[in-house]
């Protein structure tokens, strides 16, 4: 199954998550099935102490699947294993039209860089992060060769994502 | 208006694309194969990038953009060409020339000859001995959508398979004569023996 991949990257506090969430909504409204991958900090946890699943894991279970009639989650403890690559993670996702990847600024999938004047840094990522194909900023940007969007211009950014990933062609065919 | 051409060297993924693991880093005449390919292709294009899915930082020493596939479920050169088209289109280029990393003697006039067909809207593929080498091609960036749609369909995702449904110009490159030997300019390295042959050819040329 083909998974189209498009990334949102940028410094902390540059608006990545807000843009990712807005794109999920907008692309979903356009009829695409969208999944996301988020790179998080070391000790992130989706579970809470005192839950049964938490106790299973603390007892040493390698994986814990927690399942209900509404959703399920699979927690995998890495222990001594290395962090999986983005490609490995993408392989685990169910078939969908598009995977939006937040973070992973050193991976080579095509990505948009978010910039805000209030972000942790104003250092452009276009020089160091591979395959930045567009920028979305809350201020005017000069001297870049890739398209620049307003950070809030979700319609134009969603159009660009559809075009870049070939989703537009797929939509026209369906 | 003059057509703007970017280039991509297809360095592949972990295993299946183009051949074995890390073929791009096999040393030939003291340099990795990828360096040979970049040096050969760069003079003919305005911008050049490396297509690779795995660990892009491995390529950072070459100072070129590294682009990964958009169609991540895919393996193979067509997905790399597609990502190259998307990269080139977003940077304002009309056409993309592609080359493989494992073909150290590909013609230095590849881009000029492919562009000389005078059909900027069509695919131009290089050939030798009347056999096309579809990863050595010049592609209109407007083909990105059609390529994504083709990759979306089940079945054959070969570069040749895609080219069968589009108008293509074939540009034949002459076999090079070298000390009485015939050398195919698209001779590619698949075995240690091939690498030794390439070393010998370079050593003889240097004399």
CSV table of C-alpha atoms in Angstrom, one decimal, chain A:
chain,number,residue,atom,x,y,z
A,1,UNK,CA,0.0,0.0,0.0
A,2,UNK,CA,1.3,3.4,-1.0
A,3,UNK,CA,1.6,5.9,1.8
A,4,UNK,CA,2.2,9.5,0.9
A,5,UNK,CA,4.4,11.2,3.3
A,6,UNK,CA,4.6,14.9,4.0
A,7,UNK,CA,6.4,16.6,6.9
A,8,UNK,CA,5.9,19.6,9.1
A,9,UNK,CA,9.1,20.7,10.7
A,10,UNK,CA,10.4,23.8,12.5
A,11,UNK,CA,11.9,25.1,15.7
A,12,UNK,CA,10.0,24.7,19.0
A,13,UNK,CA,7.1,27.1,19.2
A,14,UNK,CA,7.1,27.8,15.5
A,15,UNK,CA,3.6,26.5,15.0
A,16,UNK,CA,4.1,23.0,13.9
A,17,UNK,CA,1.4,21.3,15.8
A,18,UNK,CA,-1.2,23.9,15.1
A,19,UNK,CA,-0.5,23.7,11.4
A,20,UNK,CA,-0.4,19.9,11.4
A,21,UNK,CA,-3.8,19.8,13.2
A,22,UNK,CA,-5.3,22.4,10.8
A,23,UNK,CA,-4.1,20.4,7.8
A,24,UNK,CA,-5.5,17.1,9.2
A,25,UNK,CA,-8.9,18.9,9.5
A,26,UNK,CA,-8.7,20.5,6.1
A,27,UNK,CA,-7.4,17.5,4.1
A,28,UNK,CA,-10.0,15.3,5.9
A,29,UNK,CA,-12.7,17.7,4.9
A,30,UNK,CA,-11.5,17.3,1.3
A,31,UNK,CA,-12.1,13.5,1.6
A,32,UNK,CA,-8.6,12.2,2.3
A,33,UNK,CA,-7.8,9.7,5.0
A,34,UNK,CA,-5.0,11.3,7.0
A,35,UNK,CA,-2.7,9.7,9.7
A,36,UNK,CA,0.0,11.4,11.6
A,37,UNK,CA,3.4,10.6,13.2
A,38,UNK,CA,4.7,12.9,15.9
A,39,UNK,CA,8.3,12.7,17.2
A,40,UNK,CA,8.2,13.3,20.9
A,41,UNK,CA,10.5,13.7,23.9
A,42,UNK,CA,12.3,10.8,25.5
A,43,UNK,CA,10.0,9.9,28.3
A,44,UNK,CA,6.7,10.6,26.7
A,45,UNK,CA,3.9,8.4,28.0
A,46,UNK,CA,0.4,7.8,26.8
A,47,UNK,CA,-0.5,5.8,29.8
A,48,UNK,CA,-1.1,6.8,33.4
A,49,UNK,CA,0.1,5.3,36.7
A,50,UNK,CA,-2.5,3.3,38.5
A,51,UNK,CA,-4.2,2.0,35.3
A,52,UNK,CA,-4.2,-1.7,34.7
A,53,UNK,CA,-2.3,-1.4,31.5
A,54,UNK,CA,0.4,0.7,33.3
A,55,UNK,CA,0.8,-2.1,35.8
A,56,UNK,CA,1.2,-4.6,33.0
A,57,UNK,CA,4.0,-2.6,31.6
A,58,UNK,CA,5.7,-1.9,34.8
A,59,UNK,CA,5.7,-5.6,35.5
A,60,UNK,CA,7.8,-6.1,32.4
A,61,UNK,CA,5.5,-6.8,29.5
A,62,UNK,CA,7.4,-6.1,26.3
A,63,UNK,CA,4.2,-4.8,24.5
A,64,UNK,CA,0.9,-3.9,26.0
A,65,UNK,CA,-2.2,-3.6,23.8
A,66,UNK,CA,-5.0,-1.7,25.3
A,67,UNK,CA,-8.3,-2.1,23.5
A,68,UNK,CA,-11.9,-1.0,23.7
A,69,UNK,CA,-14.8,-0.6,21.3
A,70,UNK,CA,-13.7,2.9,20.5
A,71,UNK,CA,-9.9,2.8,20.0
A,72,UNK,CA,-6.9,0.8,20.7
A,73,UNK,CA,-3.3,1.5,21.4
A,74,UNK,CA,-0.2,-0.6,21.3
A,75,UNK,CA,2.6,0.4,23.6
A,76,UNK,CA,6.1,-1.0,22.8
A,77,UNK,CA,8.8,-0.6,25.4
A,78,UNK,CA,12.2,-0.1,23.7
A,79,UNK,CA,14.3,-1.0,26.7
A,80,UNK,CA,17.7,-1.8,25.0
A,81,UNK,CA,16.5,-1.5,21.4
A,82,UNK,CA,17.2,1.6,19.4
A,83,UNK,CA,14.5,4.0,18.4
A,84,UNK,CA,12.8,2.8,15.2
A,85,UNK,CA,13.4,4.7,12.0
A,86,UNK,CA,10.7,6.8,10.4
A,87,UNK,CA,10.4,4.2,7.7
A,88,UNK,CA,9.8,1.5,10.2
A,89,UNK,CA,7.1,3.5,11.9
A,90,UNK,CA,5.4,4.3,8.6
A,91,UNK,CA,5.3,0.6,7.9
A,92,UNK,CA,3.3,0.0,11.1
A,93,UNK,CA,0.5,2.5,10.1
A,94,UNK,CA,-2.7,1.3,8.6
A,95,UNK,CA,-3.3,2.1,4.9
A,96,UNK,CA,-4.3,5.8,4.4
A,97,UNK,CA,-4.0,8.5,1.8
A,98,UNK,CA,-1.5,10.7,3.6
A,99,UNK,CA,0.8,10.6,6.6
A,100,UNK,CA,1.6,14.0,8.0
A,101,UNK,CA,4.9,13.7,10.0
A,102,UNK,CA,5.6,16.3,12.7
A,103,UNK,CA,9.2,16.7,13.6
A,104,UNK,CA,11.8,14.4,12.2
A,105,UNK,CA,13.7,17.4,10.7
A,106,UNK,CA,16.7,15.2,9.8
A,107,UNK,CA,14.8,12.8,7.6
A,108,UNK,CA,14.6,13.2,3.9
A,109,UNK,CA,10.8,13.1,3.2
A,110,UNK,CA,9.5,16.3,1.7
A,111,UNK,CA,8.6,18.8,4.3
A,112,UNK,CA,7.3,22.3,5.1
A,113,UNK,CA,9.2,24.5,7.5
A,114,UNK,CA,7.1,26.6,10.0
A,115,UNK,CA,8.6,29.9,11.1
A,116,UNK,CA,7.3,32.3,13.8
A,117,UNK,CA,9.1,35.3,15.1
A,118,UNK,CA,8.4,34.0,18.6
A,119,UNK,CA,9.9,30.5,17.9
A,120,UNK,CA,12.9,29.3,19.9
A,121,UNK,CA,15.2,30.2,17.0
A,122,UNK,CA,15.0,32.2,13.8
A,123,UNK,CA,17.7,30.2,12.2
A,124,UNK,CA,16.3,28.9,8.9
A,125,UNK,CA,16.2,25.1,8.5
A,126,UNK,CA,16.4,25.3,4.7
A,127,UNK,CA,20.2,25.1,4.9
A,128,UNK,CA,20.5,22.1,7.2
A,129,UNK,CA,17.3,20.0,7.0
A,130,UNK,CA,16.9,17.9,3.9
A,131,UNK,CA,14.1,18.4,1.4
A,132,UNK,CA,12.3,21.4,2.6
A,133,UNK,CA,9.9,22.2,-0.3
A,134,UNK,CA,8.0,25.1,1.3
A,135,UNK,CA,7.9,27.5,4.1
A,136,UNK,CA,5.0,28.8,6.2
A,137,UNK,CA,5.8,31.9,8.2
A,138,UNK,CA,4.1,34.6,10.3
A,139,UNK,CA,6.4,37.2,8.7
A,140,UNK,CA,7.7,38.1,5.3
A,141,UNK,CA,10.5,35.8,4.1
A,142,UNK,CA,13.1,36.7,1.5
A,143,UNK,CA,15.9,34.9,-0.2
A,144,UNK,CA,14.4,31.4,-0.3
A,145,UNK,CA,13.8,29.4,-3.5
A,146,UNK,CA,10.8,27.4,-2.3
A,147,UNK,CA,7.2,28.7,-2.1
A,148,UNK,CA,6.4,30.7,1.0
A,149,UNK,CA,2.9,30.6,2.6
A,150,UNK,CA,1.3,32.6,5.4
A,151,UNK,CA,1.2,30.4,8.5
A,152,UNK,CA,-2.6,30.7,8.7
A,153,UNK,CA,-3.3,30.2,5.0
A,154,UNK,CA,-4.5,26.6,5.5
A,155,UNK,CA,-6.3,26.4,2.1
A,156,UNK,CA,-3.2,27.3,0.1
A,157,UNK,CA,-1.0,25.0,2.2
A,158,UNK,CA,-3.4,22.1,1.8
A,159,UNK,CA,-3.5,22.8,-2.0
A,160,UNK,CA,0.3,22.6,-2.0
A,161,UNK,CA,0.4,19.4,0.0
A,162,UNK,CA,-2.2,17.8,-2.4
A,163,UNK,CA,-0.1,18.9,-5.4
A,164,UNK,CA,3.3,17.9,-4.0
A,165,UNK,CA,2.2,14.5,-2.8
A,166,UNK,CA,0.1,13.7,-5.9
A,167,UNK,CA,-3.1,13.6,-3.8
A,168,UNK,CA,-4.7,16.0,-6.1
A,169,UNK,CA,-4.3,13.6,-9.1
A,170,UNK,CA,-5.7,10.8,-7.0
A,171,UNK,CA,-8.7,12.9,-6.1
A,172,UNK,CA,-9.3,13.7,-9.7
A,173,UNK,CA,-9.2,10.1,-10.6
A,174,UNK,CA,-11.6,8.9,-8.0
